[in-house]
């Protein structure tokens, strides 16, 4: 970001390289945050392009554009790229920019490792995208890469496995860095229960990452050895168990879901009080709710597998545990609404996205409750109902929270206000097209359309047509975001004050906008 | 169905039209078994609870958004805690959840009760078709998609049961408890019939079971529900529930058919006879991967036209079709057809591939040769 | 890595002495507890999977714990970092403790000169062409204070 050049740090810190080498060698948390965000935006558009490919084929019944095997590659890679390339790195980008500034630390604890964590990502992403061009194409076993289908895949699967390893290593290093930074580098007076909620949610997210990333690494390695080195972890013919893969994968996969949403909760918990001009309602219950969600996330994984045929006792256990998650999640939603209650509300773009988040995320939460009921889940598992459910929590949840965060902090990062009118357009178009795309999927799923199929019976034609049109609109609307961000970085838009927002609270708002290259080299004192 | 013309109009118009035209397509399919009915009722119950919570919660949010705006001069109060309220909104949702869990628990337990069935059918998932064995009756058959390729490739108008029709449906008697034992041959599939309320993953190497009792005669359609490779969307399930008398006569007819299908060991096949027979087998078992042109899919499924194995010695090709291809100790998508197809069928399909497209071997593989190779 | 602000002017034997310490918001015990917690969770999960046959989770959990251990050890080694500036008789002493090692620098009080930037961003002592930057764990205002205090006492 050019703005970062404007103010050089002190003394020996001022000698950082310029041009491309600056970005490759940088150990500055703000530079690395920017790199993460630019990377994830790029992956967001690549993943989005694949989604457009999916919806194009599903526009009408019959096979129009792709072969079924390429369609499966599109769905699989759309999932992998969005999860590991877009959403997770975007939140790490926010953590890099914001955590040090919010706790009064000069940088991340391990600046060099921070640089490595980032630069592993483009390597992993390149492997993923390159897998489209190897013989047999990319992996077509779904983002869940269930064995033994994934053992059948071509070399594209191996590339995906390596990519997951690399991106997983990046996540582990990133989360170790974040945990050390948050725990050890808080400014004097910044006790744990005074930390901004975004920092809290990231602390818990980093803990989840440390707990489950080795599980993913183990799962894909076993897949790799099953594929090439004659092991039989998941190969029934050799005495293995295909269902074991699902247990291992979802033991990682369910906490992963919370890894993708908890920092979003954090962002919304910063935005809502700011534009309500009121302190966050129930701060400590927010912290406890986040922690409870994190703990519960380890005992619900098998609700993704109700149809594999578990004993009734196991189904009951996982159903009850899953339903229990509704309690802390509900507490969060109630707290946000109580924060807005009797506030003095204004609706700048970050607040619009935060309100949109609360609304659509809750809808995803409600369908999650429907899916928690085992008998209903057995009917709806692997249908478009599930597709609707997780897009409500991930697109409207994580993604809207990310958008809220971008509009909330970009004036601070660049020193310039974004284009409010375009921001509002971005919100309303995203919101409307999102619902046009995904709401009808509830109906097709209920009526019996399985997911991951390239073609369907005529009875689903109308809703699929609507979904496709909505998705094209949603995809195009995202170009507004790029335009707004680029405009902001180039310095168009009026200069903003240090505080930027009238209701803003927190250490980052005491710094100049844009903040100098080095901030809080010595910690402020928090009272 | 709305007309094609409407599709080109604005999405909003389509949305409205769809809402009325598809009045019966925004909910679960009409239940046709006791389990399906319980699932339907559970879903309805939960939907109403959710709608209630939705109205209350977003009523508050909407009120705040409208009434507590700065632009109408609302001043912010600074409260940020209220122990009573916080306890209430932790306890009340918990109680609601318990109320939802009770009926669900009952259904789970009855879903699991596969004891004392009247009929047991084994369903086996293959890439990409279903095989059925009626264990007591001794009937076995394969069930593959019967939608013509022309419809899928948009060269013919699509029928009413596009993609959910099969050549050989599963026939069951109405009102009898049918236990379905489910497994798979290659990768994980899932046997799903929405109207009967059952879905069970078909897992290679493992056997799972489930049950249903069809309330009414009718044809119930479902699809494979677990991603199983390229033709995952093209391996439907059709269950035909008929009266017990019709079922008895269907069983008798199937038995007769199976006896008739048993090959006459003495029959001398000619090259042309085998080719004609082989073309049908190819269309049912091979065409999905190796394509009608015999060219396969580059990089994924090898071409048969011009293939070294198909144009080479007969023994090698017979071995591949019988035993499948195993690479690095792992099965590949080229499955072992030895158990699925008879000697005549294998001989026919091999003869067909050796004498079709660019392949001009001019020789034939006889059923006797296949039989010998099996040993 | 981090900077601190626990500066205290101590009047003891030396004429002037000031110690600046690194900021640590987590105690050594706290670090141990966090590491122990993460270790138990991670290795516990991996062992459970190993018992179920998925033993390949274990080496990755081990590798991760190794990285985590190295990270925490690095933090721990730097936790006690401090810098002490003292004037005693005709000597100016700078004692720097970093990662368990202590370095001592001595200047002659008559020859040493204070180099300070106006905003307090940089502070150094110079003598005979040798320059030593000081004030690592201080903020700008504290550095300016120190610069004033030293200037008063040095020639």
mmCIF file of C-alpha atoms in Angstrom, chain B residues 123-375:
data_model
loop_
_atom_site.group_PDB
_atom_site.id
_atom_site.type_symbol
_atom_site.label_atom_id
_atom_site.label_comp_id
_atom_site.label_asym_id
_atom_site.label_seq_id
_atom_site.Cartn_x
_atom_site.Cartn_y
_atom_site.Cartn_z
ATOM 1 C CA UNK B 123 -28.444 -53.208 -3.043
ATOM 2 C CA UNK B 124 -24.901 -52.833 -4.334
ATOM 3 C CA UNK B 125 -23.565 -49.570 -5.695
ATOM 4 C CA UNK B 126 -21.356 -49.727 -8.768
ATOM 5 C CA UNK B 127 -19.829 -46.920 -10.777
ATOM 6 C CA UNK B 128 -22.482 -46.111 -12.087
ATOM 7 C CA UNK B 129 -25.421 -48.425 -11.630
ATOM 8 C CA UNK B 130 -27.148 -50.360 -8.887
ATOM 9 C CA UNK B 131 -27.190 -54.124 -8.506
ATOM 10 C CA UNK B 132 -30.021 -55.808 -6.602
ATOM 11 C CA UNK B 133 -30.245 -59.279 -5.082
ATOM 12 C CA UNK B 134 -33.503 -60.548 -3.571
ATOM 13 C CA UNK B 135 -31.943 -62.823 -0.992
ATOM 14 C CA UNK B 136 -34.891 -65.191 -0.314
ATOM 15 C CA UNK B 137 -36.245 -65.219 -3.864
ATOM 16 C CA UNK B 138 -32.851 -65.630 -5.502
ATOM 17 C CA UNK B 139 -33.484 -62.890 -8.037
ATOM 18 C CA UNK B 140 -30.577 -60.723 -9.165
ATOM 19 C CA UNK B 141 -30.414 -57.913 -11.672
ATOM 20 C CA UNK B 142 -28.738 -54.615 -12.470
ATOM 21 C CA UNK B 143 -30.567 -51.345 -12.683
ATOM 22 C CA UNK B 144 -29.148 -48.653 -14.949
ATOM 23 C CA UNK B 145 -30.302 -45.258 -16.149
ATOM 24 C CA UNK B 146 -32.718 -45.642 -19.044
ATOM 25 C CA UNK B 147 -32.829 -42.010 -20.144
ATOM 26 C CA UNK B 148 -31.501 -41.959 -23.714
ATOM 27 C CA UNK B 149 -28.249 -40.075 -24.283
ATOM 28 C CA UNK B 150 -29.979 -37.909 -26.882
ATOM 29 C CA UNK B 151 -32.095 -36.368 -24.129
ATOM 30 C CA UNK B 152 -29.066 -35.650 -21.957
ATOM 31 C CA UNK B 153 -27.232 -34.095 -24.879
ATOM 32 C CA UNK B 154 -30.256 -31.954 -25.741
ATOM 33 C CA UNK B 155 -30.881 -33.666 -29.070
ATOM 34 C CA UNK B 156 -34.289 -34.939 -28.021
ATOM 35 C CA UNK B 157 -36.999 -33.473 -25.805
ATOM 36 C CA UNK B 158 -36.663 -34.500 -22.191
ATOM 37 C CA UNK B 159 -39.212 -36.903 -20.770
ATOM 38 C CA UNK B 160 -41.135 -36.510 -17.538
ATOM 39 C CA UNK B 161 -38.817 -38.834 -15.645
ATOM 40 C CA UNK B 162 -35.641 -37.454 -17.141
ATOM 41 C CA UNK B 163 -32.663 -38.874 -15.215
ATOM 42 C CA UNK B 164 -34.861 -40.648 -12.658
ATOM 43 C CA UNK B 165 -35.866 -43.664 -14.762
ATOM 44 C CA UNK B 166 -34.200 -47.067 -14.919
ATOM 45 C CA UNK B 167 -34.390 -50.200 -17.025
ATOM 46 C CA UNK B 168 -35.094 -52.589 -14.112
ATOM 47 C CA UNK B 169 -36.848 -51.049 -11.092
ATOM 48 C CA UNK B 170 -36.853 -52.589 -7.645
ATOM 49 C CA UNK B 171 -40.290 -54.140 -7.176
ATOM 50 C CA UNK B 172 -41.661 -54.522 -3.642
ATOM 51 C CA UNK B 173 -45.050 -55.428 -2.204
ATOM 52 C CA UNK B 174 -47.064 -52.701 -0.518
ATOM 53 C CA UNK B 175 -47.373 -52.847 3.278
ATOM 54 C CA UNK B 176 -44.560 -55.338 3.800
ATOM 55 C CA UNK B 177 -41.437 -54.514 5.769
ATOM 56 C CA UNK B 178 -38.539 -54.451 3.355
ATOM 57 C CA UNK B 179 -35.038 -54.566 4.762
ATOM 58 C CA UNK B 180 -32.424 -53.188 2.420
ATOM 59 C CA UNK B 181 -28.842 -54.322 2.892
ATOM 60 C CA UNK B 182 -26.560 -51.816 1.274
ATOM 61 C CA UNK B 183 -22.983 -52.069 0.155
ATOM 62 C CA UNK B 184 -20.813 -50.928 -2.727
ATOM 63 C CA UNK B 185 -18.307 -52.422 -5.062
ATOM 64 C CA UNK B 186 -15.911 -49.562 -5.754
ATOM 65 C CA UNK B 187 -16.440 -46.194 -4.043
ATOM 66 C CA UNK B 188 -19.042 -44.865 -1.627
ATOM 67 C CA UNK B 189 -22.520 -44.375 -3.045
ATOM 68 C CA UNK B 190 -25.777 -43.689 -1.201
ATOM 69 C CA UNK B 191 -29.121 -45.368 -1.721
ATOM 70 C CA UNK B 192 -31.805 -42.755 -1.364
ATOM 71 C CA UNK B 193 -35.550 -42.799 -1.943
ATOM 72 C CA UNK B 194 -36.968 -39.542 -0.528
ATOM 73 C CA UNK B 195 -40.631 -40.524 -0.513
ATOM 74 C CA UNK B 196 -39.838 -43.629 1.543
ATOM 75 C CA UNK B 197 -37.656 -41.688 3.950
ATOM 76 C CA UNK B 198 -34.502 -43.727 3.578
ATOM 77 C CA UNK B 199 -30.970 -42.809 2.718
ATOM 78 C CA UNK B 200 -28.027 -45.026 3.508
ATOM 79 C CA UNK B 201 -24.445 -44.756 2.312
ATOM 80 C CA UNK B 202 -23.232 -47.755 0.334
ATOM 81 C CA UNK B 203 -19.703 -48.383 1.558
ATOM 82 C CA UNK B 204 -17.306 -50.767 -0.166
ATOM 83 C CA UNK B 205 -16.289 -53.604 2.124
ATOM 84 C CA UNK B 206 -18.988 -52.842 4.663
ATOM 85 C CA UNK B 207 -22.624 -53.799 4.871
ATOM 86 C CA UNK B 208 -25.240 -51.437 6.285
ATOM 87 C CA UNK B 209 -28.969 -51.854 6.457
ATOM 88 C CA UNK B 210 -32.148 -49.839 6.622
ATOM 89 C CA UNK B 211 -35.818 -50.545 6.133
ATOM 90 C CA UNK B 212 -39.063 -49.212 4.705
ATOM 91 C CA UNK B 213 -42.675 -50.202 4.354
ATOM 92 C CA UNK B 214 -44.435 -48.579 1.416
ATOM 93 C CA UNK B 215 -47.912 -47.346 2.346
ATOM 94 C CA UNK B 216 -49.343 -47.080 -1.122
ATOM 95 C CA UNK B 217 -48.732 -48.616 -4.523
ATOM 96 C CA UNK B 218 -46.698 -46.313 -6.715
ATOM 97 C CA UNK B 219 -43.360 -45.602 -8.278
ATOM 98 C CA UNK B 220 -40.883 -43.871 -6.002
ATOM 99 C CA UNK B 221 -37.794 -42.303 -7.469
ATOM 100 C CA UNK B 222 -34.492 -41.370 -5.929
ATOM 101 C CA UNK B 223 -30.879 -40.825 -6.856
ATOM 102 C CA UNK B 224 -27.428 -41.714 -5.660
ATOM 103 C CA UNK B 225 -26.678 -39.181 -2.939
ATOM 104 C CA UNK B 226 -22.947 -39.526 -2.444
ATOM 105 C CA UNK B 227 -20.471 -38.179 -4.975
ATOM 106 C CA UNK B 228 -19.124 -41.308 -6.663
ATOM 107 C CA UNK B 229 -17.304 -40.046 -9.725
ATOM 108 C CA UNK B 230 -18.285 -38.735 -13.071
ATOM 109 C CA UNK B 231 -21.728 -40.292 -13.525
ATOM 110 C CA UNK B 232 -22.857 -39.690 -9.963
ATOM 111 C CA UNK B 233 -25.817 -37.750 -11.312
ATOM 112 C CA UNK B 234 -26.794 -40.581 -13.631
ATOM 113 C CA UNK B 235 -27.472 -43.593 -11.414
ATOM 114 C CA UNK B 236 -31.055 -43.236 -10.172
ATOM 115 C CA UNK B 237 -33.031 -45.572 -7.972
ATOM 116 C CA UNK B 238 -36.606 -46.537 -8.795
ATOM 117 C CA UNK B 239 -38.784 -48.491 -6.373
ATOM 118 C CA UNK B 240 -42.105 -49.809 -7.611
ATOM 119 C CA UNK B 241 -44.531 -50.705 -4.843
ATOM 120 C CA UNK B 242 -47.218 -53.131 -6.064
ATOM 121 C CA UNK B 243 -49.916 -55.285 -4.513
ATOM 122 C CA UNK B 244 -48.705 -58.603 -3.003
ATOM 123 C CA UNK B 245 -50.351 -60.538 -5.879
ATOM 124 C CA UNK B 246 -48.609 -58.459 -8.510
ATOM 125 C CA UNK B 247 -45.404 -58.864 -6.581
ATOM 126 C CA UNK B 248 -45.778 -62.661 -6.560
ATOM 127 C CA UNK B 249 -46.304 -62.754 -10.294
ATOM 128 C CA UNK B 250 -43.346 -60.375 -10.825
ATOM 129 C CA UNK B 251 -41.148 -62.744 -8.811
ATOM 130 C CA UNK B 252 -42.296 -65.718 -10.861
ATOM 131 C CA UNK B 253 -41.649 -63.845 -14.090
ATOM 132 C CA UNK B 254 -38.170 -62.793 -12.959
ATOM 133 C CA UNK B 255 -37.292 -66.365 -12.074
ATOM 134 C CA UNK B 256 -38.422 -67.537 -15.473
ATOM 135 C CA UNK B 257 -36.412 -64.798 -17.154
ATOM 136 C CA UNK B 258 -33.314 -65.713 -15.228
ATOM 137 C CA UNK B 259 -33.680 -69.361 -16.178
ATOM 138 C CA UNK B 260 -34.091 -68.386 -19.817
ATOM 139 C CA UNK B 261 -31.094 -66.122 -19.683
ATOM 140 C CA UNK B 262 -28.879 -68.942 -18.555
ATOM 141 C CA UNK B 263 -26.713 -69.538 -21.605
ATOM 142 C CA UNK B 264 -27.064 -72.659 -23.659
ATOM 143 C CA UNK B 265 -23.594 -74.096 -23.234
ATOM 144 C CA UNK B 266 -23.752 -75.851 -26.557
ATOM 145 C CA UNK B 267 -24.582 -72.786 -28.623
ATOM 146 C CA UNK B 268 -22.105 -71.901 -31.329
ATOM 147 C CA UNK B 269 -21.827 -68.121 -31.615
ATOM 148 C CA UNK B 270 -20.860 -66.351 -34.803
ATOM 149 C CA UNK B 271 -18.790 -63.178 -34.916
ATOM 150 C CA UNK B 272 -21.782 -61.089 -35.999
ATOM 151 C CA UNK B 273 -24.066 -62.492 -33.306
ATOM 152 C CA UNK B 274 -21.496 -61.659 -30.661
ATOM 153 C CA UNK B 275 -21.009 -58.155 -32.067
ATOM 154 C CA UNK B 276 -24.740 -57.429 -31.950
ATOM 155 C CA UNK B 277 -24.972 -58.741 -28.402
ATOM 156 C CA UNK B 278 -21.756 -56.931 -27.454
ATOM 157 C CA UNK B 279 -22.986 -53.545 -28.601
ATOM 158 C CA UNK B 280 -25.792 -53.735 -26.007
ATOM 159 C CA UNK B 281 -23.429 -54.769 -23.238
ATOM 160 C CA UNK B 282 -21.073 -51.964 -24.215
ATOM 161 C CA UNK B 283 -23.885 -49.408 -24.025
ATOM 162 C CA UNK B 284 -24.858 -50.599 -20.572
ATOM 163 C CA UNK B 285 -21.462 -51.023 -18.951
ATOM 164 C CA UNK B 286 -18.650 -49.367 -20.853
ATOM 165 C CA UNK B 287 -19.906 -46.347 -22.713
ATOM 166 C CA UNK B 288 -19.897 -43.996 -19.707
ATOM 167 C CA UNK B 289 -16.114 -43.990 -19.582
ATOM 168 C CA UNK B 290 -14.885 -45.252 -22.929
ATOM 169 C CA UNK B 291 -17.501 -43.193 -24.817
ATOM 170 C CA UNK B 292 -19.642 -44.228 -27.823
ATOM 171 C CA UNK B 293 -16.727 -43.336 -30.095
ATOM 172 C CA UNK B 294 -14.413 -45.677 -28.222
ATOM 173 C CA UNK B 295 -12.089 -42.710 -27.770
ATOM 174 C CA UNK B 296 -12.394 -42.499 -23.973
ATOM 175 C CA UNK B 297 -11.645 -39.220 -22.232
ATOM 176 C CA UNK B 298 -8.035 -38.139 -22.696
ATOM 177 C CA UNK B 299 -6.099 -38.265 -19.466
ATOM 178 C CA UNK B 300 -8.869 -39.975 -17.518
ATOM 179 C CA UNK B 301 -10.375 -42.914 -19.379
ATOM 180 C CA UNK B 302 -8.257 -44.619 -22.053
ATOM 181 C CA UNK B 303 -9.417 -44.997 -25.643
ATOM 182 C CA UNK B 304 -10.381 -48.488 -26.819
ATOM 183 C CA UNK B 305 -10.213 -47.562 -30.475
ATOM 184 C CA UNK B 306 -6.650 -48.254 -31.501
ATOM 185 C CA UNK B 307 -5.763 -49.453 -28.008
ATOM 186 C CA UNK B 308 -2.811 -51.853 -27.742
ATOM 187 C CA UNK B 309 -4.733 -54.150 -25.415
ATOM 188 C CA UNK B 310 -7.859 -54.292 -27.566
ATOM 189 C CA UNK B 311 -5.919 -54.871 -30.787
ATOM 190 C CA UNK B 312 -3.398 -57.202 -29.131
ATOM 191 C CA UNK B 313 -3.692 -60.813 -27.968
ATOM 192 C CA UNK B 314 -7.146 -61.915 -26.809
ATOM 193 C CA UNK B 315 -5.993 -63.370 -23.478
ATOM 194 C CA UNK B 316 -4.750 -60.037 -22.171
ATOM 195 C CA UNK B 317 -7.997 -58.263 -22.950
ATOM 196 C CA UNK B 318 -10.094 -61.048 -21.428
ATOM 197 C CA UNK B 319 -8.007 -60.784 -18.273
ATOM 198 C CA UNK B 320 -8.515 -57.013 -18.062
ATOM 199 C CA UNK B 321 -12.298 -57.242 -18.412
ATOM 200 C CA UNK B 322 -12.580 -60.163 -15.988
ATOM 201 C CA UNK B 323 -10.297 -58.874 -13.274
ATOM 202 C CA UNK B 324 -10.216 -55.121 -13.781
ATOM 203 C CA UNK B 325 -7.071 -53.031 -13.673
ATOM 204 C CA UNK B 326 -5.145 -52.783 -10.464
ATOM 205 C CA UNK B 327 -2.425 -50.186 -10.269
ATOM 206 C CA UNK B 328 -0.001 -49.958 -7.339
ATOM 207 C CA UNK B 329 -2.116 -52.493 -5.507
ATOM 208 C CA UNK B 330 -5.217 -50.312 -5.777
ATOM 209 C CA UNK B 331 -8.274 -50.836 -7.932
ATOM 210 C CA UNK B 332 -8.728 -48.273 -10.684
ATOM 211 C CA UNK B 333 -12.014 -47.138 -12.252
ATOM 212 C CA UNK B 334 -11.636 -50.122 -14.602
ATOM 213 C CA UNK B 335 -13.652 -52.515 -12.445
ATOM 214 C CA UNK B 336 -13.540 -56.304 -12.534
ATOM 215 C CA UNK B 337 -16.570 -57.323 -14.597
ATOM 216 C CA UNK B 338 -16.064 -61.050 -13.976
ATOM 217 C CA UNK B 339 -18.749 -61.150 -11.311
ATOM 218 C CA UNK B 340 -21.153 -58.750 -12.991
ATOM 219 C CA UNK B 341 -21.293 -60.230 -16.488
ATOM 220 C CA UNK B 342 -21.739 -63.776 -17.799
ATOM 221 C CA UNK B 343 -19.261 -65.590 -20.040
ATOM 222 C CA UNK B 344 -21.399 -64.851 -23.081
ATOM 223 C CA UNK B 345 -21.700 -61.185 -22.211
ATOM 224 C CA UNK B 346 -17.967 -60.780 -21.693
ATOM 225 C CA UNK B 347 -17.182 -62.666 -24.874
ATOM 226 C CA UNK B 348 -19.680 -60.522 -26.751
ATOM 227 C CA UNK B 349 -18.449 -57.178 -25.506
ATOM 228 C CA UNK B 350 -14.816 -58.068 -26.142
ATOM 229 C CA UNK B 351 -15.599 -59.262 -29.626
ATOM 230 C CA UNK B 352 -17.517 -56.034 -30.236
ATOM 231 C CA UNK B 353 -14.619 -53.821 -29.130
ATOM 232 C CA UNK B 354 -12.117 -55.791 -31.197
ATOM 233 C CA UNK B 355 -14.155 -55.303 -34.334
ATOM 234 C CA UNK B 356 -15.518 -51.811 -34.025
ATOM 235 C CA UNK B 357 -14.242 -48.238 -34.650
ATOM 236 C CA UNK B 358 -10.676 -48.390 -35.940
ATOM 237 C CA UNK B 359 -10.183 -51.904 -34.561
ATOM 238 C CA UNK B 360 -10.248 -54.585 -37.199
ATOM 239 C CA UNK B 361 -8.975 -57.657 -35.396
ATOM 240 C CA UNK B 362 -11.418 -59.848 -37.337
ATOM 241 C CA UNK B 363 -11.308 -62.495 -34.625
ATOM 242 C CA UNK B 364 -13.812 -63.380 -31.946
ATOM 243 C CA UNK B 365 -13.651 -64.384 -28.307
ATOM 244 C CA UNK B 366 -15.934 -67.296 -27.496
ATOM 245 C CA UNK B 367 -17.780 -67.827 -24.217
ATOM 246 C CA UNK B 368 -15.755 -71.002 -23.784
ATOM 247 C CA UNK B 369 -12.523 -68.998 -23.878
ATOM 248 C CA UNK B 370 -13.848 -66.646 -21.224
ATOM 249 C CA UNK B 371 -14.907 -69.576 -19.104
ATOM 250 C CA UNK B 372 -11.442 -71.062 -19.408
ATOM 251 C CA UNK B 373 -9.837 -67.746 -18.481
ATOM 252 C CA UNK B 374 -11.899 -67.531 -15.311
ATOM 253 C CA UNK B 375 -10.007 -70.456 -13.829
#
